[in-house]
Amino acid sequence: MDKAGKQQIWGSLGLLTATLLWGFSFVVVKDSTESIPVLYLLALRYLIASVGMAVFLLCRRSLPAGIPLPVIKQGMVLGVLLFVSQFFQTLGCKYTTAGKNAFITTIYVILVPFLYWWIEKRRPDRKCVAAAFIAILGIGLLSIRGDLTVQTGDFLTVICGAGLALHIIFVDKYTRKTDPVVLTALQFFFANLISWLCILAGQIPFPMQVFEPGMAGKMLYLGIFSTMAGFLLQIVCQKRINPNVASVLLTTEAVFGMLFSVLLLHERFTARMFAGCVCMLAAVLISELKAQ
């Protein structure tokens, strides 16, 4: 096997590991939002991740003496997209089930080709359009209730998916010339900065519950494993494989999220939800065939 083939394999394995970490995080986030404000969940996980990345860079002996302004701007863009996406995802998880939150998030797979059309003038083919319609059907089955209303948490999660689609596209664009590890550290720094600024603006009191052993463990998991390790794996491994393939592999996050939510949170999984998940996975499969 040539070098490119090995990079594809290691890149795919790295992304799957990231999705496993993120899948479990849906359970942690859902449980944590009962007692910790959403902005503090984000601020603390980004703070822990930022400190972890600084230590990682020091150990790697690659902490840059000076970062060019264009790279700082790239990190700022990624930080804003990451914050906005995870804000709506976390807020959405508060008002819906962790399993539905995980699956609806995968809408970003379908949106990536359409956003590439808008940004880089790459027109999506018929398979992309078909996948989009199937995904909409899946989201409808997952979200629309008997009175034809959409649950607030599900709508917020769709916004998250749009933000993540943009994040994937800009990660692919920026990592062509910029060190992905430096970009990861910068995006955490800016996402952390935005979180604390929002907290100060809203004058949200600090939740002392974060110092309780159980909650502290959850914050460490979200900061070190779900945020630092997960996004580091994503931004490094995504550089080695096609962005459409990467977006498809990343959707296994939904499978892990649904699995953990049913097993650990004992969430109800109805036949209608199953049909919605099948539609979402069918849309992903169409995208995967396109990517190959």
mmCIF file of C-alpha atoms in Angstrom:
data_model
loop_
_atom_site.group_PDB
_atom_site.id
_atom_site.type_symbol
_atom_site.label_atom_id
_atom_site.label_comp_id
_atom_site.label_asym_id
_atom_site.label_seq_id
_atom_site.Cartn_x
_atom_site.Cartn_y
_atom_site.Cartn_z
ATOM 1 C CA MET A 1 0.000 0.000 0.000
ATOM 2 C CA ASP A 2 1.352 3.433 -0.933
ATOM 3 C CA LYS A 3 1.762 6.364 1.434
ATOM 4 C CA ALA A 4 -1.480 8.031 0.318
ATOM 5 C CA GLY A 5 -3.433 4.842 1.030
ATOM 6 C CA LYS A 6 -1.977 4.577 4.529
ATOM 7 C CA GLN A 7 -2.847 8.214 5.212
ATOM 8 C CA GLN A 8 -6.433 7.520 4.164
ATOM 9 C CA ILE A 9 -6.665 4.573 6.580
ATOM 10 C CA TRP A 10 -5.103 6.395 9.541
ATOM 11 C CA GLY A 11 -7.133 9.489 8.800
ATOM 12 C CA SER A 12 -10.355 7.464 8.746
ATOM 13 C CA LEU A 13 -9.504 5.661 12.001
ATOM 14 C CA GLY A 14 -8.695 8.968 13.654
ATOM 15 C CA LEU A 15 -12.026 10.486 12.622
ATOM 16 C CA LEU A 16 -13.915 7.416 13.859
ATOM 17 C CA THR A 17 -12.173 7.733 17.235
ATOM 18 C CA ALA A 18 -13.236 11.368 17.381
ATOM 19 C CA THR A 19 -16.859 10.435 16.658
ATOM 20 C CA LEU A 20 -16.808 7.874 19.461
ATOM 21 C CA LEU A 21 -15.636 10.551 21.898
ATOM 22 C CA TRP A 22 -18.267 12.994 20.627
ATOM 23 C CA GLY A 23 -21.006 10.362 20.680
ATOM 24 C CA PHE A 24 -20.512 9.802 24.398
ATOM 25 C CA SER A 25 -20.384 13.563 24.969
ATOM 26 C CA PHE A 26 -24.083 13.873 24.043
ATOM 27 C CA VAL A 27 -24.904 11.882 27.173
ATOM 28 C CA VAL A 28 -22.554 14.002 29.293
ATOM 29 C CA VAL A 29 -23.923 17.281 27.902
ATOM 30 C CA LYS A 30 -27.560 16.236 28.318
ATOM 31 C CA ASP A 31 -26.921 15.308 31.944
ATOM 32 C CA SER A 32 -24.895 18.479 32.619
ATOM 33 C CA THR A 33 -27.377 20.985 31.176
ATOM 34 C CA GLU A 34 -29.755 20.143 34.024
ATOM 35 C CA SER A 35 -27.550 22.053 36.471
ATOM 36 C CA ILE A 36 -24.930 24.065 34.504
ATOM 37 C CA PRO A 37 -25.822 27.028 32.206
ATOM 38 C CA VAL A 38 -25.021 26.388 28.541
ATOM 39 C CA LEU A 39 -22.479 29.213 28.263
ATOM 40 C CA TYR A 40 -20.547 27.902 31.263
ATOM 41 C CA LEU A 41 -20.506 24.408 29.774
ATOM 42 C CA LEU A 42 -18.892 25.866 26.670
ATOM 43 C CA ALA A 43 -16.555 28.242 28.502
ATOM 44 C CA LEU A 44 -15.223 25.560 30.835
ATOM 45 C CA ARG A 45 -14.738 22.930 28.152
ATOM 46 C CA TYR A 46 -12.899 25.434 25.923
ATOM 47 C CA LEU A 47 -10.805 26.660 28.854
ATOM 48 C CA ILE A 48 -9.730 23.116 29.709
ATOM 49 C CA ALA A 49 -9.110 22.351 26.036
ATOM 50 C CA SER A 50 -7.047 25.535 25.587
ATOM 51 C CA VAL A 51 -4.836 24.700 28.565
ATOM 52 C CA GLY A 52 -4.486 21.126 27.306
ATOM 53 C CA MET A 53 -3.458 22.311 23.848
ATOM 54 C CA ALA A 54 -0.855 24.685 25.325
ATOM 55 C CA VAL A 55 0.651 21.767 27.274
ATOM 56 C CA PHE A 56 0.535 19.592 24.150
ATOM 57 C CA LEU A 57 2.367 22.195 22.087
ATOM 58 C CA LEU A 58 4.999 22.651 24.798
ATOM 59 C CA CYS A 59 5.565 18.898 24.993
ATOM 60 C CA ARG A 60 5.812 18.761 21.215
ATOM 61 C CA ARG A 61 8.233 21.680 21.423
ATOM 62 C CA SER A 62 6.346 23.417 18.670
ATOM 63 C CA LEU A 63 4.869 26.392 20.478
ATOM 64 C CA PRO A 64 5.318 29.131 17.854
ATOM 65 C CA ALA A 65 7.305 32.209 18.860
ATOM 66 C CA GLY A 66 5.121 34.359 16.660
ATOM 67 C CA ILE A 67 1.938 33.566 14.767
ATOM 68 C CA PRO A 68 1.298 35.427 11.485
ATOM 69 C CA LEU A 69 -1.765 37.649 11.443
ATOM 70 C CA PRO A 70 -3.473 35.651 8.622
ATOM 71 C CA VAL A 71 -3.208 32.470 10.734
ATOM 72 C CA ILE A 72 -4.670 34.288 13.742
ATOM 73 C CA LYS A 73 -7.585 35.384 11.560
ATOM 74 C CA GLN A 74 -8.088 31.786 10.422
ATOM 75 C CA GLY A 75 -8.153 30.616 14.028
ATOM 76 C CA MET A 76 -10.655 33.361 14.835
ATOM 77 C CA VAL A 77 -12.991 32.256 12.025
ATOM 78 C CA LEU A 78 -12.831 28.626 13.162
ATOM 79 C CA GLY A 79 -13.333 29.689 16.787
ATOM 80 C CA VAL A 80 -16.457 31.688 15.937
ATOM 81 C CA LEU A 81 -17.914 28.823 13.877
ATOM 82 C CA LEU A 82 -17.089 26.304 16.603
ATOM 83 C CA PHE A 83 -18.659 28.438 19.335
ATOM 84 C CA VAL A 84 -21.837 29.157 17.372
ATOM 85 C CA SER A 85 -22.235 25.510 16.356
ATOM 86 C CA GLN A 86 -21.712 24.072 19.807
ATOM 87 C CA PHE A 87 -23.806 26.761 21.464
ATOM 88 C CA PHE A 88 -26.843 25.772 19.411
ATOM 89 C CA GLN A 89 -26.008 22.076 19.764
ATOM 90 C CA THR A 90 -25.739 22.314 23.558
ATOM 91 C CA LEU A 91 -28.830 24.491 23.852
ATOM 92 C CA GLY A 92 -30.675 22.131 21.530
ATOM 93 C CA CYS A 93 -29.636 19.131 23.624
ATOM 94 C CA LYS A 94 -31.155 20.848 26.650
ATOM 95 C CA TYR A 95 -34.582 20.923 24.972
ATOM 96 C CA THR A 96 -34.595 17.596 23.116
ATOM 97 C CA THR A 97 -33.243 14.086 23.629
ATOM 98 C CA ALA A 98 -29.533 13.373 23.322
ATOM 99 C CA GLY A 99 -30.189 10.773 20.622
ATOM 100 C CA LYS A 100 -32.233 13.109 18.425
ATOM 101 C CA ASN A 101 -29.700 15.872 19.003
ATOM 102 C CA ALA A 102 -26.968 13.545 17.747
ATOM 103 C CA PHE A 103 -28.812 12.462 14.602
ATOM 104 C CA ILE A 104 -30.159 15.858 13.551
ATOM 105 C CA THR A 105 -26.641 17.294 13.872
ATOM 106 C CA THR A 106 -25.651 15.103 10.896
ATOM 107 C CA ILE A 107 -27.495 17.487 8.571
ATOM 108 C CA TYR A 108 -24.076 19.075 8.032
ATOM 109 C CA VAL A 109 -23.131 16.145 5.786
ATOM 110 C CA ILE A 110 -25.862 17.110 3.360
ATOM 111 C CA LEU A 111 -25.109 20.823 3.596
ATOM 112 C CA VAL A 112 -21.361 20.573 2.833
ATOM 113 C CA PRO A 113 -21.714 20.133 -0.980
ATOM 114 C CA PHE A 114 -24.276 22.963 -1.187
ATOM 115 C CA LEU A 115 -22.060 25.308 0.810
ATOM 116 C CA TYR A 116 -19.126 24.398 -1.433
ATOM 117 C CA TRP A 117 -21.382 25.464 -4.322
ATOM 118 C CA TRP A 118 -21.911 28.826 -2.645
ATOM 119 C CA ILE A 119 -18.303 29.391 -1.546
ATOM 120 C CA GLU A 120 -16.192 27.742 -4.269
ATOM 121 C CA LYS A 121 -18.746 27.513 -7.116
ATOM 122 C CA ARG A 122 -18.738 23.701 -7.117
ATOM 123 C CA ARG A 123 -22.234 22.775 -8.243
ATOM 124 C CA PRO A 124 -23.692 19.712 -6.420
ATOM 125 C CA ASP A 125 -24.962 16.844 -8.568
ATOM 126 C CA ARG A 126 -28.322 15.062 -8.504
ATOM 127 C CA LYS A 127 -27.195 12.685 -5.755
ATOM 128 C CA CYS A 128 -26.619 15.632 -3.430
ATOM 129 C CA VAL A 129 -30.107 16.950 -4.150
ATOM 130 C CA ALA A 130 -31.634 13.502 -3.545
ATOM 131 C CA ALA A 131 -29.686 13.145 -0.305
ATOM 132 C CA ALA A 132 -30.928 16.558 0.833
ATOM 133 C CA PHE A 133 -34.589 15.608 0.292
ATOM 134 C CA ILE A 134 -34.141 12.291 2.111
ATOM 135 C CA ALA A 135 -32.410 14.066 4.993
ATOM 136 C CA ILE A 136 -35.276 16.572 5.252
ATOM 137 C CA LEU A 137 -37.713 13.646 5.428
ATOM 138 C CA GLY A 138 -35.583 12.070 8.160
ATOM 139 C CA ILE A 139 -35.477 15.275 10.186
ATOM 140 C CA GLY A 140 -39.242 15.594 9.789
ATOM 141 C CA LEU A 141 -39.802 12.088 11.154
ATOM 142 C CA LEU A 142 -37.474 12.802 14.048
ATOM 143 C CA SER A 143 -38.740 16.279 14.874
ATOM 144 C CA ILE A 144 -42.348 16.947 13.811
ATOM 145 C CA ARG A 145 -44.852 16.085 16.510
ATOM 146 C CA GLY A 146 -48.504 15.063 16.209
ATOM 147 C CA ASP A 147 -49.674 18.678 16.206
ATOM 148 C CA LEU A 148 -47.272 19.405 13.294
ATOM 149 C CA THR A 149 -45.009 21.570 15.455
ATOM 150 C CA VAL A 150 -41.256 21.182 15.649
ATOM 151 C CA GLN A 151 -39.575 20.776 19.016
ATOM 152 C CA THR A 152 -37.446 23.806 19.882
ATOM 153 C CA GLY A 153 -34.379 21.708 20.616
ATOM 154 C CA ASP A 154 -34.580 20.023 17.206
ATOM 155 C CA PHE A 155 -34.739 23.379 15.386
ATOM 156 C CA LEU A 156 -31.729 24.665 17.342
ATOM 157 C CA THR A 157 -29.824 21.511 16.418
ATOM 158 C CA VAL A 158 -30.444 22.146 12.707
ATOM 159 C CA ILE A 159 -28.763 25.556 13.121
ATOM 160 C CA CYS A 160 -25.848 23.742 14.753
ATOM 161 C CA GLY A 161 -25.571 21.447 11.722
ATOM 162 C CA ALA A 162 -25.295 24.443 9.386
ATOM 163 C CA GLY A 163 -22.494 25.883 11.515
ATOM 164 C CA LEU A 164 -20.611 22.579 11.553
ATOM 165 C CA ALA A 165 -20.873 22.326 7.760
ATOM 166 C CA LEU A 166 -19.179 25.715 7.441
ATOM 167 C CA HIS A 167 -16.594 24.642 10.026
ATOM 168 C CA ILE A 168 -15.692 21.548 7.958
ATOM 169 C CA ILE A 169 -15.297 23.613 4.794
ATOM 170 C CA PHE A 170 -13.054 26.215 6.403
ATOM 171 C CA VAL A 171 -10.968 23.553 8.167
ATOM 172 C CA ASP A 172 -10.367 21.958 4.773
ATOM 173 C CA LYS A 173 -9.470 25.334 3.274
ATOM 174 C CA TYR A 174 -7.148 26.547 6.030
ATOM 175 C CA THR A 175 -5.250 23.322 6.721
ATOM 176 C CA ARG A 176 -3.956 23.218 3.148
ATOM 177 C CA LYS A 177 -1.227 25.691 4.152
ATOM 178 C CA THR A 178 -1.456 26.097 7.941
ATOM 179 C CA ASP A 179 -0.329 23.762 10.754
ATOM 180 C CA PRO A 180 -3.575 22.044 11.892
ATOM 181 C CA VAL A 181 -2.381 21.759 15.486
ATOM 182 C CA VAL A 182 -1.811 25.520 15.740
ATOM 183 C CA LEU A 183 -5.237 26.118 14.182
ATOM 184 C CA THR A 184 -6.826 23.781 16.741
ATOM 185 C CA ALA A 185 -5.252 25.686 19.617
ATOM 186 C CA LEU A 186 -6.297 29.039 18.160
ATOM 187 C CA GLN A 187 -9.905 28.022 17.574
ATOM 188 C CA PHE A 188 -10.209 26.857 21.198
ATOM 189 C CA PHE A 189 -8.704 30.133 22.423
ATOM 190 C CA PHE A 190 -11.165 32.267 20.465
ATOM 191 C CA ALA A 191 -14.151 30.041 21.275
ATOM 192 C CA ASN A 192 -13.170 30.289 24.954
ATOM 193 C CA LEU A 193 -12.810 34.079 24.717
ATOM 194 C CA ILE A 194 -16.246 34.464 23.107
ATOM 195 C CA SER A 195 -17.835 32.241 25.760
ATOM 196 C CA TRP A 196 -16.510 34.293 28.677
ATOM 197 C CA LEU A 197 -17.408 37.586 26.968
ATOM 198 C CA CYS A 198 -20.994 36.340 26.565
ATOM 199 C CA ILE A 199 -21.056 35.313 30.230
ATOM 200 C CA LEU A 200 -19.824 38.749 31.313
ATOM 201 C CA ALA A 201 -22.316 40.495 29.045
ATOM 202 C CA GLY A 202 -25.169 38.414 30.446
ATOM 203 C CA GLN A 203 -23.878 38.682 34.036
ATOM 204 C CA ILE A 204 -24.508 34.969 34.534
ATOM 205 C CA PRO A 205 -23.552 33.832 38.062
ATOM 206 C CA PHE A 206 -20.876 31.155 38.349
ATOM 207 C CA PRO A 207 -22.320 27.663 39.038
ATOM 208 C CA MET A 208 -20.516 26.283 42.094
ATOM 209 C CA GLN A 209 -21.739 22.793 41.145
ATOM 210 C CA VAL A 210 -18.760 22.466 38.798
ATOM 211 C CA PHE A 211 -16.560 21.777 41.835
ATOM 212 C CA GLU A 212 -18.567 18.701 42.807
ATOM 213 C CA PRO A 213 -16.543 15.523 41.988
ATOM 214 C CA GLY A 214 -19.077 14.106 39.527
ATOM 215 C CA MET A 215 -19.570 17.364 37.651
ATOM 216 C CA ALA A 216 -15.834 18.123 37.642
ATOM 217 C CA GLY A 217 -15.248 14.751 35.991
ATOM 218 C CA LYS A 218 -17.810 15.578 33.304
ATOM 219 C CA MET A 219 -16.171 18.939 32.622
ATOM 220 C CA LEU A 220 -12.768 17.262 32.306
ATOM 221 C CA TYR A 221 -14.179 14.731 29.852
ATOM 222 C CA LEU A 222 -15.789 17.464 27.743
ATOM 223 C CA GLY A 223 -12.640 19.596 27.825
ATOM 224 C CA ILE A 224 -9.890 17.003 27.357
ATOM 225 C CA PHE A 225 -11.471 14.145 25.438
ATOM 226 C CA SER A 226 -14.510 15.499 23.601
ATOM 227 C CA THR A 227 -13.102 18.943 22.767
ATOM 228 C CA MET A 228 -9.287 18.816 22.749
ATOM 229 C CA ALA A 229 -8.696 15.227 21.601
ATOM 230 C CA GLY A 230 -11.797 15.056 19.389
ATOM 231 C CA PHE A 231 -11.206 18.261 17.439
ATOM 232 C CA LEU A 232 -7.445 17.692 17.294
ATOM 233 C CA LEU A 233 -8.105 14.335 15.669
ATOM 234 C CA GLN A 234 -10.621 15.930 13.309
ATOM 235 C CA ILE A 235 -8.463 18.811 12.166
ATOM 236 C CA VAL A 236 -5.331 16.645 11.738
ATOM 237 C CA CYS A 237 -7.026 13.645 10.103
ATOM 238 C CA GLN A 238 -9.353 15.679 7.890
ATOM 239 C CA LYS A 239 -6.283 17.131 6.213
ATOM 240 C CA ARG A 240 -5.411 13.648 4.942
ATOM 241 C CA ILE A 241 -8.722 12.673 3.333
ATOM 242 C CA ASN A 242 -11.360 14.098 0.989
ATOM 243 C CA PRO A 243 -13.701 16.566 2.789
ATOM 244 C CA ASN A 244 -16.849 14.778 1.569
ATOM 245 C CA VAL A 245 -15.510 11.443 2.850
ATOM 246 C CA ALA A 246 -14.561 13.142 6.112
ATOM 247 C CA SER A 247 -18.052 14.556 6.581
ATOM 248 C CA VAL A 248 -19.549 11.095 6.010
ATOM 249 C CA LEU A 249 -17.225 9.392 8.505
ATOM 250 C CA LEU A 250 -17.978 12.090 11.053
ATOM 251 C CA THR A 251 -21.678 11.215 10.935
ATOM 252 C CA THR A 252 -20.996 8.000 12.858
ATOM 253 C CA GLU A 253 -21.057 10.428 15.790
ATOM 254 C CA ALA A 254 -24.861 10.219 15.491
ATOM 255 C CA VAL A 255 -24.866 6.426 15.710
ATOM 256 C CA PHE A 256 -22.684 6.474 18.813
ATOM 257 C CA GLY A 257 -24.748 9.303 20.293
ATOM 258 C CA MET A 258 -28.032 7.451 19.816
ATOM 259 C CA LEU A 259 -26.534 4.203 21.129
ATOM 260 C CA PHE A 260 -25.157 5.792 24.299
ATOM 261 C CA SER A 261 -28.359 7.772 24.918
ATOM 262 C CA VAL A 262 -30.504 4.635 24.744
ATOM 263 C CA LEU A 263 -28.124 2.513 26.838
ATOM 264 C CA LEU A 264 -27.149 5.087 29.479
ATOM 265 C CA LEU A 265 -30.012 7.591 29.575
ATOM 266 C CA HIS A 266 -32.701 5.013 28.752
ATOM 267 C CA GLU A 267 -34.222 7.320 26.163
ATOM 268 C CA ARG A 268 -37.266 6.028 24.308
ATOM 269 C CA PHE A 269 -36.567 4.966 20.728
ATOM 270 C CA THR A 270 -39.837 4.796 18.765
ATOM 271 C CA ALA A 271 -40.560 3.248 15.366
ATOM 272 C CA ARG A 272 -40.977 6.734 13.916
ATOM 273 C CA MET A 273 -37.584 7.791 15.264
ATOM 274 C CA PHE A 274 -36.095 4.616 13.807
ATOM 275 C CA ALA A 275 -37.558 5.509 10.399
ATOM 276 C CA GLY A 276 -36.092 9.014 10.698
ATOM 277 C CA CYS A 277 -32.662 7.614 11.543
ATOM 278 C CA VAL A 278 -32.856 5.230 8.569
ATOM 279 C CA CYS A 279 -33.619 8.185 6.276
ATOM 280 C CA MET A 280 -30.692 10.165 7.677
ATOM 281 C CA LEU A 281 -28.335 7.206 7.214
ATOM 282 C CA ALA A 282 -29.670 6.650 3.674
ATOM 283 C CA ALA A 283 -28.882 10.284 2.859
ATOM 284 C CA VAL A 284 -25.385 9.800 4.270
ATOM 285 C CA LEU A 285 -24.921 6.644 2.183
ATOM 286 C CA ILE A 286 -25.833 8.541 -0.982
ATOM 287 C CA SER A 287 -23.270 11.196 -0.067
ATOM 288 C CA GLU A 288 -20.678 8.491 0.577
ATOM 289 C CA LEU A 289 -21.248 6.894 -2.816
ATOM 290 C CA LYS A 290 -20.812 10.330 -4.356
ATOM 291 C CA ALA A 291 -17.554 10.864 -2.487
ATOM 292 C CA GLN A 292 -16.155 7.551 -3.672
#
